[in-house]
PDB file of N, CA and C in Angstrom:
ATOM      1  N   MET A  12     171.579  72.567  91.075  1.00 43.00           N
ATOM      2  CA  MET A  12     170.826  72.049  89.943  1.00 43.00           C
ATOM      3  C   MET A  12     169.488  72.784  89.871  1.00 43.00           C
ATOM      4  N   LYS A  13     169.151  73.267  88.694  1.00 45.00           N
ATOM      5  CA  LYS A  13     167.902  73.998  88.508  1.00 45.00           C
ATOM      6  C   LYS A  13     166.758  73.010  88.307  1.00 45.00           C
ATOM      7  N   LYS A  14     165.662  73.239  89.016  1.00 48.00           N
ATOM      8  CA  LYS A  14     164.494  72.362  88.872  1.00 48.00           C
ATOM      9  C   LYS A  14     163.809  72.623  87.536  1.00 48.00           C
ATOM     10  N   PRO A  15     163.161  71.623  86.945  1.00 48.00           N
ATOM     11  CA  PRO A  15     162.457  71.835  85.673  1.00 48.00           C
ATOM     12  C   PRO A  15     161.282  72.783  85.865  1.00 48.00           C
ATOM     13  N   ALA A  16     160.942  73.493  84.808  1.00 49.00           N
ATOM     14  CA  ALA A  16     159.806  74.416  84.859  1.00 49.00           C
ATOM     15  C   ALA A  16     158.542  73.662  85.227  1.00 49.00           C
ATOM     16  N   THR A  17     157.739  74.267  86.054  1.00 47.00           N
ATOM     17  CA  THR A  17     156.480  73.650  86.478  1.00 47.00           C
ATOM     18  C   THR A  17     155.608  73.332  85.278  1.00 47.00           C
ATOM     19  N   SER A  18     155.671  74.196  84.242  1.00 44.00           N
ATOM     20  CA  SER A  18     154.830  74.005  83.065  1.00 44.00           C
ATOM     21  C   SER A  18     155.114  72.684  82.364  1.00 44.00           C
ATOM     22  N   ALA A  19     156.312  72.149  82.521  1.00 47.00           N
ATOM     23  CA  ALA A  19     156.653  70.884  81.878  1.00 47.00           C
ATOM     24  C   ALA A  19     155.967  69.708  82.573  1.00 47.00           C
ATOM     25  N   ARG A  20     155.543  69.901  83.803  1.00 48.00           N
ATOM     26  CA  ARG A  20     154.953  68.801  84.562  1.00 48.00           C
ATOM     27  C   ARG A  20     153.436  68.786  84.543  1.00 48.00           C
ATOM     28  N   VAL A  21     152.816  69.910  84.232  1.00 44.00           N
ATOM     29  CA  VAL A  21     151.358  69.999  84.282  1.00 44.00           C
ATOM     30  C   VAL A  21     150.825  70.300  82.888  1.00 44.00           C
ATOM     31  N   PRO A  22     150.203  69.322  82.211  1.00 50.00           N
ATOM     32  CA  PRO A  22     149.711  69.553  80.856  1.00 50.00           C
ATOM     33  C   PRO A  22     148.428  70.372  80.831  1.00 50.00           C
ATOM     34  N   GLY A  23     148.117  70.935  79.663  1.00 55.00           N
ATOM     35  CA  GLY A  23     146.840  71.603  79.468  1.00 55.00           C
ATOM     36  C   GLY A  23     146.824  73.067  79.845  1.00 55.00           C
ATOM     37  N   ARG A  24     145.640  73.636  79.801  1.00 61.00           N
ATOM     38  CA  ARG A  24     145.471  75.070  80.027  1.00 61.00           C
ATOM     39  C   ARG A  24     145.799  75.480  81.458  1.00 61.00           C
ATOM     40  N   GLY A  25     145.675  74.610  82.413  1.00 72.00           N
ATOM     41  CA  GLY A  25     145.913  74.936  83.802  1.00 72.00           C
ATOM     42  C   GLY A  25     147.376  74.916  84.203  1.00 72.00           C
ATOM     43  N   ARG A  26     148.278  75.080  83.255  1.00 74.00           N
ATOM     44  CA  ARG A  26     149.706  75.050  83.562  1.00 74.00           C
ATOM     45  C   ARG A  26     150.090  76.191  84.495  1.00 74.00           C
ATOM     46  N   VAL A  27     151.082  75.946  85.325  1.00 80.00           N
ATOM     47  CA  VAL A  27     151.634  76.963  86.208  1.00 80.00           C
ATOM     48  C   VAL A  27     153.064  77.212  85.753  1.00 80.00           C
ATOM     49  N   TYR A  28     153.410  78.479  85.528  1.00 78.00           N
ATOM     50  CA  TYR A  28     154.727  78.836  85.015  1.00 78.00           C
ATOM     51  C   TYR A  28     155.590  79.450  86.103  1.00 78.00           C
ATOM     52  N   ASP A  29     156.894  79.318  85.941  1.00 84.00           N
ATOM     53  CA  ASP A  29     157.839  79.898  86.882  1.00 84.00           C
ATOM     54  C   ASP A  29     158.097  81.371  86.587  1.00 84.00           C
ATOM     55  N   SER A  30     157.806  81.817  85.361  1.00 79.00           N
ATOM     56  CA  SER A  30     158.052  83.199  84.958  1.00 79.00           C
ATOM     57  C   SER A  30     157.043  83.600  83.890  1.00 79.00           C
ATOM     58  N   ILE A  31     156.664  84.869  83.858  1.00 72.00           N
ATOM     59  CA  ILE A  31     155.737  85.353  82.833  1.00 72.00           C
ATOM     60  C   ILE A  31     156.336  85.167  81.439  1.00 72.00           C
ATOM     61  N   THR A  32     157.660  85.201  81.324  1.00 78.00           N
ATOM     62  CA  THR A  32     158.286  85.020  80.012  1.00 78.00           C
ATOM     63  C   THR A  32     158.113  83.598  79.485  1.00 78.00           C
ATOM     64  N   ASP A  33     157.830  82.650  80.360  1.00 76.00           N
ATOM     65  CA  ASP A  33     157.586  81.272  79.921  1.00 76.00           C
ATOM     66  C   ASP A  33     156.264  81.133  79.170  1.00 76.00           C
ATOM     67  N   THR A  34     155.406  82.140  79.266  1.00 72.00           N
ATOM     68  CA  THR A  34     154.092  82.071  78.616  1.00 72.00           C
ATOM     69  C   THR A  34     154.104  82.632  77.198  1.00 72.00           C
ATOM     70  N   ILE A  35     155.247  83.150  76.755  1.00 75.00           N
ATOM     71  CA  ILE A  35     155.334  83.757  75.426  1.00 75.00           C
ATOM     72  C   ILE A  35     155.344  82.673  74.355  1.00 75.00           C
ATOM     73  N   GLY A  36     154.531  82.867  73.324  1.00 76.00           N
ATOM     74  CA  GLY A  36     154.504  81.942  72.190  1.00 76.00           C
ATOM     75  C   GLY A  36     153.595  80.748  72.408  1.00 76.00           C
ATOM     76  N   ASP A  37     153.547  79.899  71.405  1.00 75.00           N
ATOM     77  CA  ASP A  37     152.773  78.655  71.443  1.00 75.00           C
ATOM     78  C   ASP A  37     151.272  78.859  71.641  1.00 75.00           C
ATOM     79  N   THR A  38     150.714  79.939  71.077  1.00 80.00           N
ATOM     80  CA  THR A  38     149.266  80.133  71.132  1.00 80.00           C
ATOM     81  C   THR A  38     148.612  78.999  70.352  1.00 80.00           C
ATOM     82  N   PRO A  39     147.670  78.289  70.954  1.00 81.00           N
ATOM     83  CA  PRO A  39     147.038  77.160  70.266  1.00 81.00           C
ATOM     84  C   PRO A  39     146.276  77.578  69.003  1.00 81.00           C
ATOM     85  N   LEU A  40     146.347  76.741  67.984  1.00 87.00           N
ATOM     86  CA  LEU A  40     145.596  76.918  66.743  1.00 87.00           C
ATOM     87  C   LEU A  40     144.649  75.735  66.597  1.00 87.00           C
ATOM     88  N   VAL A  41     143.453  75.995  66.077  1.00 92.00           N
ATOM     89  CA  VAL A  41     142.454  74.938  65.903  1.00 92.00           C
ATOM     90  C   VAL A  41     141.918  74.987  64.479  1.00 92.00           C
ATOM     91  N   ARG A  42     141.896  73.833  63.810  1.00 94.00           N
ATOM     92  CA  ARG A  42     141.303  73.747  62.468  1.00 94.00           C
ATOM     93  C   ARG A  42     139.785  73.813  62.586  1.00 94.00           C
ATOM     94  N   LEU A  43     139.161  74.569  61.693  1.00 94.00           N
ATOM     95  CA  LEU A  43     137.703  74.701  61.688  1.00 94.00           C
ATOM     96  C   LEU A  43     137.124  73.989  60.467  1.00 94.00           C
ATOM     97  N   ASP A  44     137.508  72.726  60.281  1.00 94.00           N
ATOM     98  CA  ASP A  44     137.091  71.952  59.109  1.00 94.00           C
ATOM     99  C   ASP A  44     135.575  71.826  58.992  1.00 94.00           C
ATOM    100  N   LYS A  45     134.909  71.489  60.089  1.00 95.00           N
ATOM    101  CA  LYS A  45     133.454  71.303  60.047  1.00 95.00           C
ATOM    102  C   LYS A  45     132.759  72.616  59.684  1.00 95.00           C
ATOM    103  N   PHE A  46     133.166  73.718  60.296  1.00 94.00           N
ATOM    104  CA  PHE A  46     132.582  75.027  60.010  1.00 94.00           C
ATOM    105  C   PHE A  46     132.812  75.408  58.545  1.00 94.00           C
ATOM    106  N   ALA A  47     134.034  75.219  58.055  1.00 94.00           N
ATOM    107  CA  ALA A  47     134.351  75.549  56.663  1.00 94.00           C
ATOM    108  C   ALA A  47     133.498  74.721  55.709  1.00 94.00           C
ATOM    109  N   ARG A  48     133.358  73.450  55.995  1.00 95.00           N
ATOM    110  CA  ARG A  48     132.557  72.558  55.153  1.00 95.00           C
ATOM    111  C   ARG A  48     131.094  73.008  55.134  1.00 95.00           C
ATOM    112  N   GLU A  49     130.545  73.336  56.312  1.00 96.00           N
ATOM    113  CA  GLU A  49     129.146  73.775  56.404  1.00 96.00           C
ATOM    114  C   GLU A  49     128.899  75.082  55.654  1.00 96.00           C
ATOM    115  N   LYS A  50     129.899  75.949  55.612  1.00 95.00           N
ATOM    116  CA  LYS A  50     129.759  77.251  54.955  1.00 95.00           C
ATOM    117  C   LYS A  50     130.215  77.223  53.495  1.00 95.00           C
ATOM    118  N   GLY A  51     130.676  76.062  53.030  1.00 96.00           N
ATOM    119  CA  GLY A  51     131.124  75.934  51.648  1.00 96.00           C
ATOM    120  C   GLY A  51     132.464  76.597  51.383  1.00 96.00           C
ATOM    121  N   ILE A  52     133.266  76.760  52.408  1.00 93.00           N
ATOM    122  CA  ILE A  52     134.581  77.389  52.270  1.00 93.00           C
ATOM    123  C   ILE A  52     135.588  76.327  51.854  1.00 93.00           C
ATOM    124  N   VAL A  53     136.276  76.574  50.743  1.00 95.00           N
ATOM    125  CA  VAL A  53     137.285  75.632  50.260  1.00 95.00           C
ATOM    126  C   VAL A  53     138.653  76.227  50.591  1.00 95.00           C
ATOM    127  N   ALA A  54     139.060  76.042  51.837  1.00 94.00           N
ATOM    128  CA  ALA A  54     140.337  76.568  52.327  1.00 94.00           C
ATOM    129  C   ALA A  54     140.640  75.927  53.671  1.00 94.00           C
ATOM    130  N   ASN A  55     141.886  76.044  54.101  1.00 92.00           N
ATOM    131  CA  ASN A  55     142.244  75.620  55.451  1.00 92.00           C
ATOM    132  C   ASN A  55     141.892  76.769  56.382  1.00 92.00           C
ATOM    133  N   LEU A  56     140.814  76.638  57.115  1.00 93.00           N
ATOM    134  CA  LEU A  56     140.353  77.675  58.028  1.00 93.00           C
ATOM    135  C   LEU A  56     140.865  77.335  59.424  1.00 93.00           C
ATOM    136  N   ILE A  57     141.647  78.252  59.991  1.00 93.00           N
ATOM    137  CA  ILE A  57     142.291  78.005  61.278  1.00 93.00           C
ATOM    138  C   ILE A  57     142.018  79.178  62.211  1.00 93.00           C
ATOM    139  N   ALA A  58     141.673  78.885  63.463  1.00 91.00           N
ATOM    140  CA  ALA A  58     141.440  79.922  64.471  1.00 91.00           C
ATOM    141  C   ALA A  58     142.589  79.919  65.476  1.00 91.00           C
ATOM    142  N   LYS A  59     143.027  81.110  65.848  1.00 85.00           N
ATOM    143  CA  LYS A  59     144.071  81.268  66.857  1.00 85.00           C
ATOM    144  C   LYS A  59     143.388  81.591  68.186  1.00 85.00           C
ATOM    145  N   LEU A  60     143.625  80.785  69.200  1.00 82.00           N
ATOM    146  CA  LEU A  60     142.926  80.908  70.482  1.00 82.00           C
ATOM    147  C   LEU A  60     143.647  81.880  71.418  1.00 82.00           C
ATOM    148  N   GLU A  61     143.457  83.170  71.176  1.00 79.00           N
ATOM    149  CA  GLU A  61     144.138  84.203  71.953  1.00 79.00           C
ATOM    150  C   GLU A  61     143.763  84.188  73.426  1.00 79.00           C
ATOM    151  N   PHE A  62     142.573  83.683  73.758  1.00 76.00           N
ATOM    152  CA  PHE A  62     142.169  83.686  75.166  1.00 76.00           C
ATOM    153  C   PHE A  62     143.027  82.762  76.018  1.00 76.00           C
ATOM    154  N   PHE A  63     143.884  81.945  75.397  1.00 72.00           N
ATOM    155  CA  PHE A  63     144.806  81.103  76.145  1.00 72.00           C
ATOM    156  C   PHE A  63     146.020  81.896  76.616  1.00 72.00           C
ATOM    157  N   ASN A  64     146.247  83.095  76.051  1.00 68.00           N
ATOM    158  CA  ASN A  64     147.369  83.930  76.457  1.00 68.00           C
ATOM    159  C   ASN A  64     147.050  84.613  77.779  1.00 68.00           C
ATOM    160  N   PRO A  65     148.075  84.916  78.587  1.00 64.00           N
ATOM    161  CA  PRO A  65     147.830  85.487  79.908  1.00 64.00           C
ATOM    162  C   PRO A  65     147.075  86.811  79.882  1.00 64.00           C
ATOM    163  N   ILE A  66     147.332  87.661  78.888  1.00 66.00           N
ATOM    164  CA  ILE A  66     146.610  88.935  78.810  1.00 66.00           C
ATOM    165  C   ILE A  66     145.870  89.076  77.487  1.00 66.00           C
ATOM    166  N   ALA A  67     145.625  87.961  76.816  1.00 59.00           N
ATOM    167  CA  ALA A  67     144.861  87.907  75.566  1.00 59.00           C
ATOM    168  C   ALA A  67     145.387  88.861  74.506  1.00 59.00           C
ATOM    169  N   SER A  68     146.701  88.920  74.353  1.00 61.00           N
ATOM    170  CA  SER A  68     147.324  89.792  73.361  1.00 61.00           C
ATOM    171  C   SER A  68     146.931  89.355  71.956  1.00 61.00           C
ATOM    172  N   VAL A  69     146.548  90.304  71.114  1.00 60.00           N
ATOM    173  CA  VAL A  69     146.148  89.985  69.742  1.00 60.00           C
ATOM    174  C   VAL A  69     146.982  90.752  68.724  1.00 60.00           C
ATOM    175  N   LYS A  70     148.118  91.263  69.123  1.00 60.00           N
ATOM    176  CA  LYS A  70     148.907  92.093  68.223  1.00 60.00           C
ATOM    177  C   LYS A  70     149.748  91.306  67.223  1.00 60.00           C
ATOM    178  N   ASP A  71     149.912  89.990  67.387  1.00 55.00           N
ATOM    179  CA  ASP A  71     150.763  89.259  66.454  1.00 55.00           C
ATOM    180  C   ASP A  71     150.014  88.448  65.470  1.00 55.00           C
TER     181      ASP A  71
END
């Protein structure tokens, strides 16, 4: 029986993965509503938190 991935048991940024391939995808996105409102931007402003990726890939 295969044990569940460690990442499933530890929430948040401090997750530990069983394989580097487990880190692919799911880059967190954050709404910047307050910033958009302060700057008068009428749009859904969203930031992609690339620093959460293992090597901070920004190609996608």
